[in-house]
mmCIF file of C-alpha atoms in Angstrom:
data_model
loop_
_atom_site.group_PDB
_atom_site.id
_atom_site.type_symbol
_atom_site.label_atom_id
_atom_site.label_comp_id
_atom_site.label_asym_id
_atom_site.label_seq_id
_atom_site.Cartn_x
_atom_site.Cartn_y
_atom_site.Cartn_z
ATOM 1 C CA UNK A 154 18.008 -6.425 9.756
ATOM 2 C CA UNK A 155 14.708 -5.147 8.450
ATOM 3 C CA UNK A 156 13.176 -2.310 10.562
ATOM 4 C CA UNK A 157 9.651 -2.604 11.917
ATOM 5 C CA UNK A 158 8.656 0.496 9.835
ATOM 6 C CA UNK A 159 9.515 -1.518 6.620
ATOM 7 C CA UNK A 160 7.269 -4.391 7.551
ATOM 8 C CA UNK A 161 4.298 -2.305 9.005
ATOM 9 C CA UNK A 162 3.024 -0.247 6.291
ATOM 10 C CA UNK A 163 -0.285 0.549 7.710
ATOM 11 C CA UNK A 164 -3.772 -0.666 7.083
ATOM 12 C CA UNK A 165 -5.522 -1.049 3.715
ATOM 13 C CA UNK A 166 -8.855 0.113 2.653
ATOM 14 C CA UNK A 167 -8.185 3.845 2.376
ATOM 15 C CA UNK A 168 -8.954 6.319 -0.463
ATOM 16 C CA UNK A 169 -7.823 5.935 -4.069
ATOM 17 C CA UNK A 170 -7.510 9.018 -6.216
ATOM 18 C CA UNK A 171 -8.189 8.671 -9.894
ATOM 19 C CA UNK A 172 -7.334 11.239 -12.428
ATOM 20 C CA UNK A 173 -8.624 11.419 -15.878
ATOM 21 C CA UNK A 174 -6.616 14.434 -16.872
ATOM 22 C CA UNK A 175 -4.480 17.140 -15.346
ATOM 23 C CA UNK A 176 -7.484 18.701 -13.609
ATOM 24 C CA UNK A 177 -10.005 16.005 -13.287
ATOM 25 C CA UNK A 178 -10.072 13.441 -10.441
ATOM 26 C CA UNK A 179 -12.344 11.364 -8.210
ATOM 27 C CA UNK A 180 -11.899 9.169 -5.215
ATOM 28 C CA UNK A 181 -12.772 5.527 -4.661
ATOM 29 C CA UNK A 182 -12.222 2.976 -1.786
ATOM 30 C CA UNK A 183 -9.704 0.262 -2.255
ATOM 31 C CA UNK A 184 -8.329 -2.641 -0.412
ATOM 32 C CA UNK A 185 -4.907 -4.262 -0.687
ATOM 33 C CA UNK A 186 -4.828 -8.100 0.208
ATOM 34 C CA UNK A 187 -1.465 -9.622 1.263
ATOM 35 C CA UNK A 188 -0.177 -12.460 -0.937
ATOM 36 C CA UNK A 189 1.430 -15.574 0.681
ATOM 37 C CA UNK A 190 5.260 -15.499 0.280
ATOM 38 C CA UNK A 191 6.936 -18.603 -1.152
ATOM 39 C CA UNK A 192 10.688 -19.340 -1.508
ATOM 40 C CA UNK A 193 12.451 -18.388 -4.770
ATOM 41 C CA UNK A 194 15.971 -17.618 -6.021
ATOM 42 C CA UNK A 195 17.432 -15.804 -8.882
ATOM 43 C CA UNK A 196 19.801 -13.077 -10.042
ATOM 44 C CA UNK A 197 23.591 -12.882 -10.064
ATOM 45 C CA UNK A 198 25.878 -10.512 -8.197
ATOM 46 C CA UNK A 199 29.446 -9.947 -9.206
ATOM 47 C CA UNK A 200 32.012 -11.629 -6.813
ATOM 48 C CA UNK A 201 34.413 -8.818 -7.445
ATOM 49 C CA UNK A 202 32.761 -6.432 -4.914
ATOM 50 C CA UNK A 203 33.285 -6.736 -1.168
ATOM 51 C CA UNK A 204 30.604 -8.175 1.224
ATOM 52 C CA UNK A 205 30.687 -5.469 3.885
ATOM 53 C CA UNK A 206 27.512 -3.411 4.253
ATOM 54 C CA UNK A 207 28.014 0.342 5.125
ATOM 55 C CA UNK A 208 26.518 1.605 8.343
ATOM 56 C CA UNK A 209 22.980 2.961 8.140
ATOM 57 C CA UNK A 210 22.887 6.861 8.083
ATOM 58 C CA UNK A 211 20.145 9.360 8.327
ATOM 59 C CA UNK A 212 18.645 10.480 5.048
ATOM 60 C CA UNK A 213 20.239 13.695 3.850
ATOM 61 C CA UNK A 214 16.974 15.153 2.452
ATOM 62 C CA UNK A 215 14.313 17.044 4.547
ATOM 63 C CA UNK A 216 12.054 14.906 6.510
ATOM 64 C CA UNK A 217 8.434 15.577 5.636
ATOM 65 C CA UNK A 218 5.892 15.991 8.603
ATOM 66 C CA UNK A 219 4.198 12.883 9.884
ATOM 67 C CA UNK A 220 0.616 14.363 9.473
ATOM 68 C CA UNK A 221 -0.843 16.728 6.912
ATOM 69 C CA UNK A 222 0.200 20.329 7.252
ATOM 70 C CA UNK A 223 -2.316 21.769 4.765
ATOM 71 C CA UNK A 224 -1.990 21.775 0.993
ATOM 72 C CA UNK A 225 1.348 23.103 -0.110
ATOM 73 C CA UNK A 226 1.364 25.485 -3.122
ATOM 74 C CA UNK A 227 4.443 24.746 -5.379
ATOM 75 C CA UNK A 228 5.860 28.027 -6.766
ATOM 76 C CA UNK A 229 8.675 28.416 -9.258
ATOM 77 C CA UNK A 230 11.589 30.019 -7.519
ATOM 78 C CA UNK A 231 13.987 30.064 -10.512
ATOM 79 C CA UNK A 232 16.266 28.231 -12.689
ATOM 80 C CA UNK A 233 19.035 26.499 -11.206
ATOM 81 C CA UNK A 234 20.927 25.181 -14.290
ATOM 82 C CA UNK A 235 20.338 24.899 -18.128
ATOM 83 C CA UNK A 236 21.774 23.180 -21.164
ATOM 84 C CA UNK A 237 21.687 19.675 -19.725
ATOM 85 C CA UNK A 238 21.484 16.622 -21.940
ATOM 86 C CA UNK A 239 18.529 14.476 -20.691
ATOM 87 C CA UNK A 240 19.107 14.806 -16.973
ATOM 88 C CA UNK A 241 17.693 11.660 -15.260
ATOM 89 C CA UNK A 242 19.002 11.022 -11.883
ATOM 90 C CA UNK A 243 19.603 13.593 -9.133
ATOM 91 C CA UNK A 244 20.984 13.097 -5.636
ATOM 92 C CA UNK A 245 22.003 15.896 -3.259
ATOM 93 C CA UNK A 246 25.211 15.977 -1.279
ATOM 94 C CA UNK A 247 25.341 17.145 2.376
ATOM 95 C CA UNK A 248 26.510 20.509 1.444
ATOM 96 C CA UNK A 249 23.726 21.267 -0.874
ATOM 97 C CA UNK A 250 25.319 20.518 -4.242
ATOM 98 C CA UNK A 251 23.673 17.866 -6.342
ATOM 99 C CA UNK A 252 25.061 15.076 -8.607
ATOM 100 C CA UNK A 253 23.109 14.641 -12.002
ATOM 101 C CA UNK A 254 23.244 11.926 -14.341
ATOM 102 C CA UNK A 255 22.924 12.730 -18.096
ATOM 103 C CA UNK A 256 21.175 9.766 -19.749
ATOM 104 C CA UNK A 257 22.647 10.066 -23.213
ATOM 105 C CA UNK A 258 26.118 11.361 -22.523
ATOM 106 C CA UNK A 259 26.728 9.119 -19.532
ATOM 107 C CA UNK A 260 28.217 12.121 -17.771
ATOM 108 C CA UNK A 261 27.986 12.863 -14.096
ATOM 109 C CA UNK A 262 27.598 16.622 -13.513
ATOM 110 C CA UNK A 263 27.941 18.257 -10.015
ATOM 111 C CA UNK A 264 25.598 21.300 -9.817
ATOM 112 C CA UNK A 265 25.727 23.966 -7.148
ATOM 113 C CA UNK A 266 22.722 25.957 -5.848
ATOM 114 C CA UNK A 267 23.863 28.881 -7.940
ATOM 115 C CA UNK A 268 23.974 26.801 -11.071
ATOM 116 C CA UNK A 269 27.654 26.169 -11.573
ATOM 117 C CA UNK A 270 28.101 22.877 -13.461
ATOM 118 C CA UNK A 271 31.185 20.733 -13.217
ATOM 119 C CA UNK A 272 31.618 17.611 -15.254
ATOM 120 C CA UNK A 273 33.082 14.918 -13.003
ATOM 121 C CA UNK A 274 33.434 12.384 -15.986
ATOM 122 C CA UNK A 275 31.602 9.749 -17.872
ATOM 123 C CA UNK A 276 30.490 6.351 -16.522
ATOM 124 C CA UNK A 277 32.268 3.846 -18.870
ATOM 125 C CA UNK A 278 30.341 0.981 -20.497
ATOM 126 C CA UNK A 279 27.001 2.867 -20.826
ATOM 127 C CA UNK A 280 25.093 2.288 -24.027
ATOM 128 C CA UNK A 281 22.877 5.339 -24.701
ATOM 129 C CA UNK A 282 19.482 4.827 -26.321
ATOM 130 C CA UNK A 283 18.690 5.478 -29.885
ATOM 131 C CA UNK A 284 15.749 7.120 -31.318
ATOM 132 C CA UNK A 285 12.941 7.308 -28.505
ATOM 133 C CA UNK A 286 14.693 4.511 -26.520
ATOM 134 C CA UNK A 287 14.890 4.863 -22.689
ATOM 135 C CA UNK A 288 18.165 3.297 -21.607
ATOM 136 C CA UNK A 289 21.504 4.873 -20.733
ATOM 137 C CA UNK A 290 22.735 6.257 -17.525
ATOM 138 C CA UNK A 291 19.870 6.480 -15.242
ATOM 139 C CA UNK A 292 19.510 6.546 -11.407
ATOM 140 C CA UNK A 293 21.987 7.526 -8.761
ATOM 141 C CA UNK A 294 22.377 7.020 -5.137
ATOM 142 C CA UNK A 295 25.396 7.977 -2.802
ATOM 143 C CA UNK A 296 26.527 5.311 -0.354
ATOM 144 C CA UNK A 297 25.268 6.001 3.284
ATOM 145 C CA UNK A 298 27.873 8.041 5.024
ATOM 146 C CA UNK A 299 30.228 8.021 1.951
ATOM 147 C CA UNK A 300 29.738 10.791 -0.539
ATOM 148 C CA UNK A 301 32.789 9.652 -2.581
ATOM 149 C CA UNK A 302 31.041 6.351 -3.455
ATOM 150 C CA UNK A 303 28.184 6.640 -5.982
ATOM 151 C CA UNK A 304 25.853 3.782 -7.096
ATOM 152 C CA UNK A 305 24.718 4.035 -10.687
ATOM 153 C CA UNK A 306 22.015 2.318 -12.717
ATOM 154 C CA UNK A 307 22.819 1.982 -16.523
ATOM 155 C CA UNK A 308 22.348 0.034 -19.692
ATOM 156 C CA UNK A 309 25.102 -1.918 -21.469
ATOM 157 C CA UNK A 310 24.936 -3.783 -24.730
ATOM 158 C CA UNK A 311 23.542 -6.874 -23.110
ATOM 159 C CA UNK A 312 21.760 -5.886 -19.842
ATOM 160 C CA UNK A 313 20.879 -3.217 -17.268
ATOM 161 C CA UNK A 314 23.008 -3.217 -14.178
ATOM 162 C CA UNK A 315 23.957 -1.488 -10.974
ATOM 163 C CA UNK A 316 27.533 -0.314 -10.540
ATOM 164 C CA UNK A 317 29.620 1.426 -7.987
ATOM 165 C CA UNK A 318 31.948 4.297 -8.937
ATOM 166 C CA UNK A 319 34.432 6.301 -6.840
ATOM 167 C CA UNK A 320 34.212 10.017 -6.890
ATOM 168 C CA UNK A 321 37.556 10.423 -5.101
ATOM 169 C CA UNK A 322 39.324 13.650 -6.345
ATOM 170 C CA UNK A 323 36.294 14.941 -7.928
ATOM 171 C CA UNK A 324 36.548 12.499 -10.882
ATOM 172 C CA UNK A 325 34.427 9.533 -11.923
ATOM 173 C CA UNK A 326 36.150 6.199 -11.640
ATOM 174 C CA UNK A 327 35.492 2.966 -13.536
ATOM 175 C CA UNK A 328 32.299 1.304 -12.432
ATOM 176 C CA UNK A 329 32.679 -1.813 -10.393
ATOM 177 C CA UNK A 330 29.886 -4.357 -11.006
ATOM 178 C CA UNK A 331 27.282 -4.719 -8.181
ATOM 179 C CA UNK A 332 24.378 -6.436 -9.965
ATOM 180 C CA UNK A 333 24.104 -7.646 -13.590
ATOM 181 C CA UNK A 334 21.662 -9.420 -15.932
ATOM 182 C CA UNK A 335 18.777 -7.129 -15.318
ATOM 183 C CA UNK A 336 16.748 -7.698 -18.535
ATOM 184 C CA UNK A 337 16.955 -4.839 -21.105
ATOM 185 C CA UNK A 338 15.017 -3.611 -24.130
ATOM 186 C CA UNK A 339 14.310 -0.458 -26.002
ATOM 187 C CA UNK A 340 11.777 0.693 -23.354
ATOM 188 C CA UNK A 341 10.971 -0.144 -19.693
ATOM 189 C CA UNK A 342 14.273 -0.036 -17.848
ATOM 190 C CA UNK A 343 13.104 1.287 -14.509
ATOM 191 C CA UNK A 344 16.298 2.667 -13.042
ATOM 192 C CA UNK A 345 15.650 4.480 -9.863
ATOM 193 C CA UNK A 346 17.978 3.791 -6.760
ATOM 194 C CA UNK A 347 17.313 4.578 -3.173
ATOM 195 C CA UNK A 348 18.968 3.453 0.100
ATOM 196 C CA UNK A 349 16.741 2.527 3.021
ATOM 197 C CA UNK A 350 17.650 3.228 6.669
ATOM 198 C CA UNK A 351 19.263 -0.128 7.047
ATOM 199 C CA UNK A 352 21.807 0.664 4.308
ATOM 200 C CA UNK A 353 20.091 -1.639 1.710
ATOM 201 C CA UNK A 354 19.732 -0.378 -1.733
ATOM 202 C CA UNK A 355 16.236 -0.467 -3.389
ATOM 203 C CA UNK A 356 16.457 -0.797 -7.169
ATOM 204 C CA UNK A 357 13.383 -0.407 -9.547
ATOM 205 C CA UNK A 358 13.417 -2.341 -12.738
ATOM 206 C CA UNK A 359 11.164 -2.338 -15.752
ATOM 207 C CA UNK A 360 9.716 -5.515 -17.466
ATOM 208 C CA UNK A 361 11.855 -4.963 -20.432
ATOM 209 C CA UNK A 362 8.975 -5.246 -22.677
ATOM 210 C CA UNK A 363 8.448 -8.862 -21.506
ATOM 211 C CA UNK A 364 5.373 -8.435 -19.437
ATOM 212 C CA UNK A 365 5.330 -12.025 -18.016
ATOM 213 C CA UNK A 366 8.546 -11.477 -16.312
ATOM 214 C CA UNK A 367 6.979 -9.012 -13.888
ATOM 215 C CA UNK A 368 5.049 -12.028 -12.291
ATOM 216 C CA UNK A 369 8.009 -14.157 -12.149
ATOM 217 C CA UNK A 370 9.494 -13.626 -8.664
ATOM 218 C CA UNK A 371 12.813 -15.133 -9.688
ATOM 219 C CA UNK A 372 13.347 -12.619 -12.509
ATOM 220 C CA UNK A 373 14.998 -9.374 -11.930
ATOM 221 C CA UNK A 374 12.616 -7.507 -14.311
ATOM 222 C CA UNK A 375 9.457 -5.733 -13.336
ATOM 223 C CA UNK A 376 10.429 -5.560 -9.726
ATOM 224 C CA UNK A 377 11.558 -3.316 -6.897
ATOM 225 C CA UNK A 378 14.561 -5.151 -5.567
ATOM 226 C CA UNK A 379 16.281 -4.890 -2.286
ATOM 227 C CA UNK A 380 20.022 -5.664 -2.227
ATOM 228 C CA UNK A 381 23.039 -5.257 -0.105
ATOM 229 C CA UNK A 382 25.687 -2.755 -1.399
ATOM 230 C CA UNK A 383 27.547 -5.719 -2.910
ATOM 231 C CA UNK A 384 24.666 -6.947 -4.851
ATOM 232 C CA UNK A 385 23.627 -9.876 -2.724
ATOM 233 C CA UNK A 386 19.942 -10.220 -1.633
ATOM 234 C CA UNK A 387 19.220 -8.125 1.469
ATOM 235 C CA UNK A 388 18.320 -9.850 4.775
ATOM 236 C CA UNK A 389 14.555 -9.963 5.507
ATOM 237 C CA UNK A 390 13.536 -10.007 1.906
ATOM 238 C CA UNK A 391 10.176 -12.084 1.487
ATOM 239 C CA UNK A 392 11.369 -14.648 -1.167
ATOM 240 C CA UNK A 393 14.857 -15.385 -0.022
ATOM 241 C CA UNK A 394 16.045 -13.566 -3.125
ATOM 242 C CA UNK A 395 16.374 -9.858 -4.347
ATOM 243 C CA UNK A 396 12.664 -9.339 -4.907
ATOM 244 C CA UNK A 397 10.979 -6.886 -2.476
ATOM 245 C CA UNK A 398 7.890 -6.366 -4.558
ATOM 246 C CA UNK A 399 6.680 -7.512 -8.119
ATOM 247 C CA UNK A 400 4.131 -7.141 -10.785
ATOM 248 C CA UNK A 401 5.560 -3.792 -11.897
ATOM 249 C CA UNK A 402 5.684 -2.420 -15.496
ATOM 250 C CA UNK A 403 8.092 0.352 -15.266
ATOM 251 C CA UNK A 404 8.860 2.006 -11.873
ATOM 252 C CA UNK A 405 10.806 5.321 -12.246
ATOM 253 C CA UNK A 406 10.031 6.920 -8.900
ATOM 254 C CA UNK A 407 10.839 5.854 -5.347
ATOM 255 C CA UNK A 408 10.515 7.899 -2.138
ATOM 256 C CA UNK A 409 10.007 7.372 1.651
ATOM 257 C CA UNK A 410 7.443 9.279 3.663
ATOM 258 C CA UNK A 411 8.057 10.475 7.246
ATOM 259 C CA UNK A 412 6.985 7.114 8.703
ATOM 260 C CA UNK A 413 9.454 5.167 6.472
ATOM 261 C CA UNK A 414 6.634 3.908 3.984
ATOM 262 C CA UNK A 415 7.948 3.347 0.556
ATOM 263 C CA UNK A 416 6.088 4.931 -2.392
ATOM 264 C CA UNK A 417 6.585 4.512 -6.063
ATOM 265 C CA UNK A 418 5.410 5.810 -9.365
ATOM 266 C CA UNK A 419 4.612 3.443 -12.293
ATOM 267 C CA UNK A 420 4.084 3.832 -16.012
ATOM 268 C CA UNK A 421 0.813 2.109 -17.175
ATOM 269 C CA UNK A 422 -0.035 0.811 -20.635
ATOM 270 C CA UNK A 423 -3.536 1.398 -21.840
ATOM 271 C CA UNK A 424 -5.508 1.669 -18.535
ATOM 272 C CA UNK A 425 -3.743 3.495 -15.686
ATOM 273 C CA UNK A 426 -0.479 5.061 -14.621
ATOM 274 C CA UNK A 427 -0.072 4.597 -10.787
ATOM 275 C CA UNK A 428 1.153 5.919 -7.515
ATOM 276 C CA UNK A 429 1.665 2.876 -5.258
ATOM 277 C CA UNK A 430 2.411 2.345 -1.575
ATOM 278 C CA UNK A 431 4.965 -0.453 -1.693
ATOM 279 C CA UNK A 432 4.633 -3.299 0.916
ATOM 280 C CA UNK A 433 7.012 -6.065 1.368
ATOM 281 C CA UNK A 434 6.233 -9.140 -0.750
ATOM 282 C CA UNK A 435 3.117 -7.510 -2.396
ATOM 283 C CA UNK A 436 2.017 -8.230 -6.136
ATOM 284 C CA UNK A 437 1.157 -5.014 -7.958
ATOM 285 C CA UNK A 438 -0.692 -6.792 -10.709
ATOM 286 C CA UNK A 439 1.070 -6.136 -13.949
ATOM 287 C CA UNK A 440 0.392 -7.597 -16.623
ATOM 288 C CA UNK A 441 -2.758 -9.137 -15.176
ATOM 289 C CA UNK A 442 -4.351 -5.896 -14.207
ATOM 290 C CA UNK A 443 -3.682 -2.139 -14.478
ATOM 291 C CA UNK A 444 -5.173 0.150 -11.830
ATOM 292 C CA UNK A 445 -7.687 -1.219 -9.391
ATOM 293 C CA UNK A 446 -9.188 -4.676 -9.388
ATOM 294 C CA UNK A 447 -11.139 -6.977 -7.095
ATOM 295 C CA UNK A 448 -8.672 -9.954 -7.514
ATOM 296 C CA UNK A 449 -7.508 -11.566 -4.463
ATOM 297 C CA UNK A 450 -3.734 -11.248 -3.970
ATOM 298 C CA UNK A 451 -3.111 -8.051 -5.824
ATOM 299 C CA UNK A 452 -2.411 -4.674 -4.288
ATOM 300 C CA UNK A 453 -4.387 -1.612 -5.680
ATOM 301 C CA UNK A 454 -2.650 1.659 -6.282
ATOM 302 C CA UNK A 455 -3.311 4.769 -4.251
ATOM 303 C CA UNK A 456 -3.782 7.021 -7.143
ATOM 304 C CA UNK A 457 -4.166 6.542 -10.959
ATOM 305 C CA UNK A 458 -3.994 8.633 -14.034
ATOM 306 C CA UNK A 459 -4.760 8.050 -17.832
ATOM 307 C CA UNK A 460 -1.590 6.901 -19.275
ATOM 308 C CA UNK A 461 -2.597 8.193 -22.736
ATOM 309 C CA UNK A 462 -2.490 11.904 -22.024
ATOM 310 C CA UNK A 463 -2.306 13.202 -18.474
ATOM 311 C CA UNK A 464 0.679 11.781 -16.614
ATOM 312 C CA UNK A 465 3.453 9.209 -17.423
ATOM 313 C CA UNK A 466 4.772 9.498 -13.887
ATOM 314 C CA UNK A 467 8.531 9.515 -13.549
ATOM 315 C CA UNK A 468 10.434 11.089 -10.564
ATOM 316 C CA UNK A 469 8.876 11.206 -7.045
ATOM 317 C CA UNK A 470 9.580 13.392 -4.078
ATOM 318 C CA UNK A 471 7.770 13.436 -0.733
ATOM 319 C CA UNK A 472 7.773 16.696 1.256
ATOM 320 C CA UNK A 473 5.120 18.261 3.569
ATOM 321 C CA UNK A 474 2.982 15.098 3.557
ATOM 322 C CA UNK A 475 2.674 15.356 -0.204
ATOM 323 C CA UNK A 476 3.952 13.260 -3.119
ATOM 324 C CA UNK A 477 5.294 15.337 -5.906
ATOM 325 C CA UNK A 478 5.189 13.520 -9.174
ATOM 326 C CA UNK A 479 7.067 14.566 -12.230
ATOM 327 C CA UNK A 480 4.786 14.002 -15.368
ATOM 328 C CA UNK A 481 6.235 13.522 -18.755
ATOM 329 C CA UNK A 482 3.252 13.188 -21.005
ATOM 330 C CA UNK A 483 1.261 15.487 -18.670
ATOM 331 C CA UNK A 484 3.973 18.062 -18.785
ATOM 332 C CA UNK A 485 3.200 19.198 -15.229
ATOM 333 C CA UNK A 486 4.164 18.618 -11.652
ATOM 334 C CA UNK A 487 1.456 16.644 -9.625
ATOM 335 C CA UNK A 488 0.904 17.250 -6.045
ATOM 336 C CA UNK A 489 -0.760 14.319 -4.264
ATOM 337 C CA UNK A 490 -1.548 14.847 -0.451
ATOM 338 C CA UNK A 491 -0.818 11.775 1.607
ATOM 339 C CA UNK A 492 -2.494 10.954 4.888
ATOM 340 C CA UNK A 493 -0.909 7.830 6.477
ATOM 341 C CA UNK A 494 -1.465 5.047 3.876
ATOM 342 C CA UNK A 495 -4.059 7.075 1.938
ATOM 343 C CA UNK A 496 -3.667 9.584 -0.989
ATOM 344 C CA UNK A 497 -5.961 12.332 -1.829
ATOM 345 C CA UNK A 498 -6.729 14.199 -4.921
ATOM 346 C CA UNK A 499 -3.739 15.000 -7.205
ATOM 347 C CA UNK A 500 -3.519 18.493 -8.527
ATOM 348 C CA UNK A 501 -1.422 19.547 -11.429
ATOM 349 C CA UNK A 502 1.014 22.588 -11.406
ATOM 350 C CA UNK A 503 3.040 24.362 -14.189
ATOM 351 C CA UNK A 504 0.977 22.454 -16.818
ATOM 352 C CA UNK A 505 2.680 23.061 -20.132
ATOM 353 C CA UNK A 506 4.951 25.674 -18.827
ATOM 354 C CA UNK A 507 8.165 23.824 -18.879
ATOM 355 C CA UNK A 508 7.541 20.851 -21.168
ATOM 356 C CA UNK A 509 8.247 17.311 -19.922
ATOM 357 C CA UNK A 510 8.969 16.907 -16.194
ATOM 358 C CA UNK A 511 11.285 14.090 -15.510
ATOM 359 C CA UNK A 512 12.394 14.238 -11.916
ATOM 360 C CA UNK A 513 11.476 15.916 -8.514
ATOM 361 C CA UNK A 514 13.935 15.655 -5.675
ATOM 362 C CA UNK A 515 13.660 17.301 -2.173
ATOM 363 C CA UNK A 516 16.601 19.633 -1.649
ATOM 364 C CA UNK A 517 18.322 20.164 1.787
ATOM 365 C CA UNK A 518 16.893 23.666 2.006
ATOM 366 C CA UNK A 519 13.317 22.309 1.850
ATOM 367 C CA UNK A 520 12.689 23.256 -1.821
ATOM 368 C CA UNK A 521 12.289 20.888 -4.758
ATOM 369 C CA UNK A 522 14.644 20.639 -7.631
ATOM 370 C CA UNK A 523 12.625 19.450 -10.769
ATOM 371 C CA UNK A 524 14.186 18.550 -14.041
ATOM 372 C CA UNK A 525 12.885 18.778 -17.550
ATOM 373 C CA UNK A 526 13.251 16.141 -20.222
ATOM 374 C CA UNK A 527 12.734 17.942 -23.479
ATOM 375 C CA UNK A 528 15.994 16.765 -25.159
ATOM 376 C CA UNK A 529 15.012 13.050 -25.092
ATOM 377 C CA UNK A 530 13.653 13.118 -28.651
ATOM 378 C CA UNK A 531 9.952 13.176 -27.847
ATOM 379 C CA UNK A 532 9.333 16.998 -28.405
ATOM 380 C CA UNK A 533 11.246 19.910 -29.794
ATOM 381 C CA UNK A 534 13.496 21.251 -26.999
ATOM 382 C CA UNK A 535 13.767 24.918 -26.128
ATOM 383 C CA UNK A 536 17.035 26.870 -26.740
ATOM 384 C CA UNK A 537 18.367 26.197 -23.136
ATOM 385 C CA UNK A 538 16.890 22.736 -22.457
ATOM 386 C CA UNK A 539 17.250 20.744 -20.465
ATOM 387 C CA UNK A 540 16.770 22.651 -17.245
ATOM 388 C CA UNK A 541 16.896 22.158 -13.368
ATOM 389 C CA UNK A 542 14.160 24.368 -11.778
ATOM 390 C CA UNK A 543 13.830 25.256 -8.162
ATOM 391 C CA UNK A 544 10.327 25.095 -6.674
ATOM 392 C CA UNK A 545 9.326 26.168 -3.235
ATOM 393 C CA UNK A 546 6.424 24.230 -1.405
#
């Protein structure tokens, strides 16, 4: 079943915030026409996994307020952990500890609030990137109501895929295939995982440097997918396959707001990085357009940045009616106020203080944990990089 909140994502025609740099922005109106769904099929799931879906459970992260509460002011509260190897995915457990994926080493690290790190093991079959490639062990999501089952997104020698691993006994088991044949390349892997309230798994995929695949609703590339925990298409999807939305270049951030609306960050090419409000069945334009357009059938972003200098948006957290966006190229944390389906003016925090910011995740205590990405080959890392930082909002 797809909940009413997933189908009704509010009206269009609200403010669009455009950022030319870490401190410059302006607002413009935009509309978001709805495309006409048509039937399609595609993708393969492994028959080796069961078909039972876990029961829905409440999200274990703080619920943001349903209306604006005033502009939060992020402040650095301290360093949680250091000396990590390209931390990418981060998911909290009910007790407050976090599971972190290291992109290059393929290790799953358990990190306590006091910074104690315990290596639970490596995910087998992961092929790490070379040079400034972007694959490896990426997103994580714990199964609803089952913290000993972890879903992982990772790169192999032939594809990107979603797997399921057991954490029983505090050790990482061998991954069981959930979804295979997600196209891969040196860049544009996507990789974010997020469960919705119906127990369905949302999977962001990149276009694998084959931009035309983003417009092919039968392809698994350049999409936000919605699947059952066994890899089959989720019920209620718009095209009778795994596609939930399409026309994406490279989505690395997914988060729900208080009303259950899904938001995503997306890397642009030459025109615009984007913050998008994701609606069922919508076309987000790539590669036909970047940023806003007046073309029928395409959905405009709610905020944009210049991709050449100011952002490169990766992880996304929503707290206190604000979208917090980790900026790699911008080397800052953006705070974007949200009001229903509209977005206000982004503001940059910690610009240049900690290097490249990869992820932002809402912690059970109401703070944010943000991760740096300074050991990924793009800049010279500091002596104790990479780090997890705690930020109060």
